[in-house]
Coordinates of C-alpha atoms in Angstrom, one line a residue:
Chain A
D1 CA -16.5 4.9 -13.3
G2 CA -12.6 5.6 -12.2
G3 CA -10.3 3.2 -10.8
I4 CA -8.0 0.7 -11.3
T5 CA -8.9 -2.8 -12.6
Q6 CA -6.2 -5.5 -12.1
S7 CA -7.5 -8.6 -13.4
P8 CA -6.7 -11.9 -12.6
K9 CA -8.5 -11.9 -9.5
Y10 CA -6.5 -15.7 -8.6
L11 CA -3.3 -16.6 -10.9
F12 CA -1.7 -19.9 -10.7
R13 CA 1.3 -20.5 -11.7
K14 CA 3.2 -23.9 -13.1
E15 CA 6.9 -24.2 -12.4
G16 CA 9.3 -22.0 -14.8
Q17 CA 6.3 -20.4 -16.5
N18 CA 6.1 -16.2 -17.3
V19 CA 2.4 -15.0 -16.2
T20 CA 1.5 -11.7 -16.7
L21 CA -0.1 -9.6 -14.4
S22 CA -2.8 -7.1 -16.1
C23 CA -3.0 -3.9 -14.4
E24 CA -5.4 -0.8 -16.2
Q25 CA -5.9 2.9 -15.0
N26 CA -8.7 5.0 -16.4
L27 CA -7.7 8.2 -13.5
N28 CA -5.2 10.1 -16.4
H29 CA -2.9 9.1 -13.6
D30 CA 0.8 9.8 -14.8
A31 CA 2.6 7.2 -12.4
M32 CA 1.7 3.5 -11.7
Y33 CA 3.4 0.8 -9.1
W34 CA 3.5 -2.8 -8.7
Y35 CA 3.6 -4.7 -4.5
R36 CA 4.0 -7.6 -3.9
Q37 CA 2.8 -8.5 -0.2
D38 CA 3.1 -11.2 2.4
P39 CA 1.0 -12.3 5.2
G40 CA 1.9 -10.3 8.2
Q41 CA 4.3 -8.2 6.1
G42 CA 4.9 -4.8 4.6
L43 CA 4.5 -3.4 0.9
R44 CA 7.3 -4.1 -0.9
L45 CA 7.5 -2.0 -3.9
I46 CA 9.0 -4.1 -7.1
Y47 CA 8.5 -2.3 -10.0
Y48 CA 7.1 2.0 -10.7
S49 CA 7.1 4.2 -13.7
Q50 CA 6.4 7.5 -14.1
I51 CA 6.0 8.3 -17.1
V52 CA 5.3 5.9 -20.1
N53 CA 8.1 3.9 -21.8
D54 CA 9.9 4.9 -18.5
F55 CA 10.4 2.4 -15.1
Q56 CA 12.3 2.1 -12.8
K57 CA 13.2 -0.5 -10.2
G58 CA 11.8 -0.6 -6.6
D59 CA 13.5 -2.9 -3.4
I60 CA 12.7 -6.4 -5.3
A61 CA 12.6 -6.0 -8.6
E62 CA 15.0 -9.7 -9.6
G63 CA 12.7 -12.5 -11.2
Y64 CA 10.4 -9.3 -12.3
S65 CA 9.9 -7.1 -15.7
V66 CA 7.4 -4.9 -16.1
S67 CA 6.5 -2.5 -19.2
R68 CA 4.7 0.5 -19.7
E69 CA 3.6 1.2 -23.6
K70 CA 0.4 2.8 -22.5
K71 CA -0.2 6.1 -19.5
E72 CA -2.9 3.6 -18.8
S73 CA -1.4 0.1 -18.3
F74 CA 1.2 -1.1 -16.7
P75 CA 1.5 -5.2 -17.0
L76 CA 4.1 -6.6 -14.5
T77 CA 5.3 -10.5 -15.4
V78 CA 6.9 -13.0 -12.9
T79 CA 9.4 -14.6 -14.6
S80 CA 10.5 -17.9 -13.3
A81 CA 13.1 -16.8 -12.1
Q82 CA 11.1 -15.1 -9.2
K83 CA 12.1 -18.4 -6.9
N84 CA 9.4 -17.5 -3.7
P85 CA 6.2 -15.3 -6.1
T86 CA 3.3 -16.8 -3.9
A87 CA 2.0 -13.7 -2.8
F88 CA -0.9 -11.1 -2.7
Y89 CA -0.2 -8.3 -5.6
L90 CA -1.0 -4.8 -5.3
C91 CA -0.8 -2.3 -8.4
A92 CA -1.5 1.6 -7.6
S93 CA -1.3 4.7 -8.7
S94 CA -0.8 8.2 -8.2
I95 CA -0.4 12.2 -9.9
M96 CA 2.9 13.1 -9.3
A97 CA 1.6 17.1 -9.2
G98 CA -0.8 18.5 -7.0
L99 CA -1.9 18.8 -3.4
A100 CA -2.9 14.9 -3.8
K101 CA -0.1 13.8 -5.7
N102 CA 1.9 10.9 -4.1
I103 CA -1.2 9.7 -2.9
Q104 CA -1.2 6.2 -4.2
Y105 CA -5.0 4.8 -5.3
F106 CA -4.9 0.1 -5.6
G107 CA -7.0 -1.9 -7.5
A108 CA -8.8 -5.1 -6.4
G109 CA -5.0 -7.3 -6.3
T110 CA -4.2 -10.1 -7.5
R111 CA -2.7 -14.1 -5.8
L112 CA -0.8 -15.3 -7.4
S113 CA 0.4 -19.1 -6.4
V114 CA 2.1 -22.2 -7.0
L115 CA 1.5 -25.5 -8.5
Chain B
R1 CA 17.4 2.5 6.6
K2 CA 14.1 3.9 5.9
E3 CA 11.2 1.7 8.2
V4 CA 8.0 2.9 9.6
E5 CA 7.0 0.2 12.2
Q6 CA 4.0 -0.7 14.2
D7 CA 2.8 -3.1 16.6
P8 CA 0.8 -5.5 14.8
G9 CA -1.7 -6.5 17.4
P10 CA -4.2 -7.2 17.2
F11 CA -6.0 -4.7 19.5
N12 CA -9.5 -6.4 20.6
V13 CA -11.8 -3.3 21.8
P14 CA -15.3 -3.0 22.9
E15 CA -17.8 -1.2 20.4
G16 CA -18.3 1.8 21.5
A17 CA -14.6 2.8 22.9
T18 CA -11.7 4.6 22.2
V19 CA -8.8 3.3 20.2
A20 CA -5.6 4.1 19.5
F21 CA -2.2 3.1 17.9
N22 CA 0.9 4.5 16.9
C23 CA 3.2 4.6 14.2
T24 CA 7.2 5.3 14.5
Y25 CA 9.5 5.9 11.6
S26 CA 13.1 5.7 11.4
N27 CA 13.6 8.3 8.7
S28 CA 13.6 12.3 9.8
A29 CA 13.2 13.2 6.1
S30 CA 9.8 11.7 5.7
Q31 CA 7.7 14.6 5.2
S32 CA 4.0 13.0 4.7
F33 CA 1.8 10.5 6.2
F34 CA -1.3 8.8 5.4
W35 CA -2.8 6.0 6.9
Y36 CA -5.0 3.5 5.1
R37 CA -7.1 0.5 6.1
Q38 CA -7.2 -3.1 4.5
D39 CA -9.6 -5.4 4.8
C40 CA -8.5 -9.1 5.1
R41 CA -7.9 -10.4 1.4
K42 CA -8.3 -6.9 0.2
E43 CA -6.8 -3.2 -1.5
P44 CA -5.3 -1.0 1.1
K45 CA -7.8 2.2 0.7
L46 CA -7.0 5.7 1.8
L47 CA -8.2 6.5 5.7
M48 CA -6.7 10.2 6.0
S49 CA -3.6 12.1 4.7
V50 CA -1.6 14.3 7.8
Y51 CA 1.4 16.6 5.7
S52 CA 1.7 19.1 9.4
S53 CA 0.6 17.8 13.2
G54 CA -2.3 16.5 12.1
N55 CA -6.2 15.5 11.1
E56 CA -9.4 15.2 11.5
D57 CA -12.1 13.5 10.2
G58 CA -15.4 12.0 12.0
R59 CA -13.9 10.0 14.3
F60 CA -10.5 9.7 12.8
T61 CA -8.1 11.6 14.1
A62 CA -4.4 10.8 13.1
Q63 CA -1.7 13.5 15.1
L64 CA 1.8 13.3 14.4
N65 CA 4.8 14.2 16.6
R66 CA 8.0 14.6 14.3
A67 CA 10.2 15.4 17.5
S68 CA 9.9 11.2 18.9
Q69 CA 9.3 10.5 15.3
Y70 CA 5.6 9.0 15.4
I71 CA 2.4 9.6 14.0
S72 CA -0.4 8.3 16.4
L73 CA -4.0 6.8 15.2
L74 CA -7.1 7.8 17.3
I75 CA -10.7 6.2 17.0
R76 CA -13.0 7.3 18.9
D77 CA -16.3 6.0 19.3
S78 CA -15.2 2.7 17.8
K79 CA -17.8 0.4 15.2
L80 CA -18.1 -3.3 14.5
S81 CA -16.5 -2.0 11.1
D82 CA -14.1 -0.9 11.8
S83 CA -12.6 -3.7 12.3
A84 CA -9.7 -4.4 9.7
T85 CA -6.2 -3.8 9.4
Y86 CA -4.3 0.0 9.5
L87 CA -1.1 0.9 7.1
C88 CA 1.3 3.6 8.7
V89 CA 3.1 5.1 5.4
A90 CA 5.8 7.6 5.6
L91 CA 6.3 9.9 2.2
I92 CA 10.6 11.1 2.7
S93 CA 10.7 14.2 1.8
G94 CA 12.0 15.0 -1.9
G95 CA 11.6 11.4 -2.2
G96 CA 9.6 10.7 -5.9
A97 CA 7.4 7.4 -7.1
D98 CA 10.1 5.0 -4.4
G99 CA 9.6 7.3 -1.7
L100 CA 7.0 5.2 -0.3
T101 CA 7.3 3.4 2.5
F102 CA 5.0 0.7 4.2
G103 CA 4.5 -0.4 7.9
K104 CA 3.4 -3.6 8.3
G105 CA -0.1 -2.7 9.6
T106 CA -2.1 -3.1 13.1
H107 CA -4.6 -5.3 13.0
L108 CA -7.9 -4.2 15.6
I109 CA -10.8 -6.1 16.2
I110 CA -14.0 -4.2 17.3
Q111 CA -16.0 -6.6 19.1
P112 CA -19.9 -6.4 20.0

């Protein structure tokens, strides 16, 4: 089945540690996105990528890094510089042309907590 | 500044009733709109897309009022399974991948 897979489902980070969240899609979508959702809050864009080897900062990129070495994969690293990383992280993807462009489909998310 | 505003609720509605809630947007360049449904601790899932004046899909109807800059979602004959948070999303015209703005969501509880 086609879809977006995020792993792990739950992740715990120690102080000063970098952690990487995985996002893989087999929908052949061009664009991929990372969002952060805090309780009672809307989704905030961290980074997005429209093409392999290229990505742009979203509204809250500080303390995060990404890579897009393959079309299918868009991992997110939460660095030690991110002082408040506890949140629900959602990865999404979309096509960039046609009637369905910009409709984003989401993975099941990763819940990150600080130990 | 791009903003999408929603009444957070919760809306407590008896099963079988009709419920409607609005979403207002501040950026007049917003071109397309989406309603997503998000269950507790789950990912958002697309419910409807709205590109013109509105859209209807079964018990769900979305209506767009560009003059007043709001979009509404109407749910008829509500079911217990409709209980969820409904996210309103606006896409700015000409906006690229970062042109989407998400509202904080409206929490709906359907009561038996």
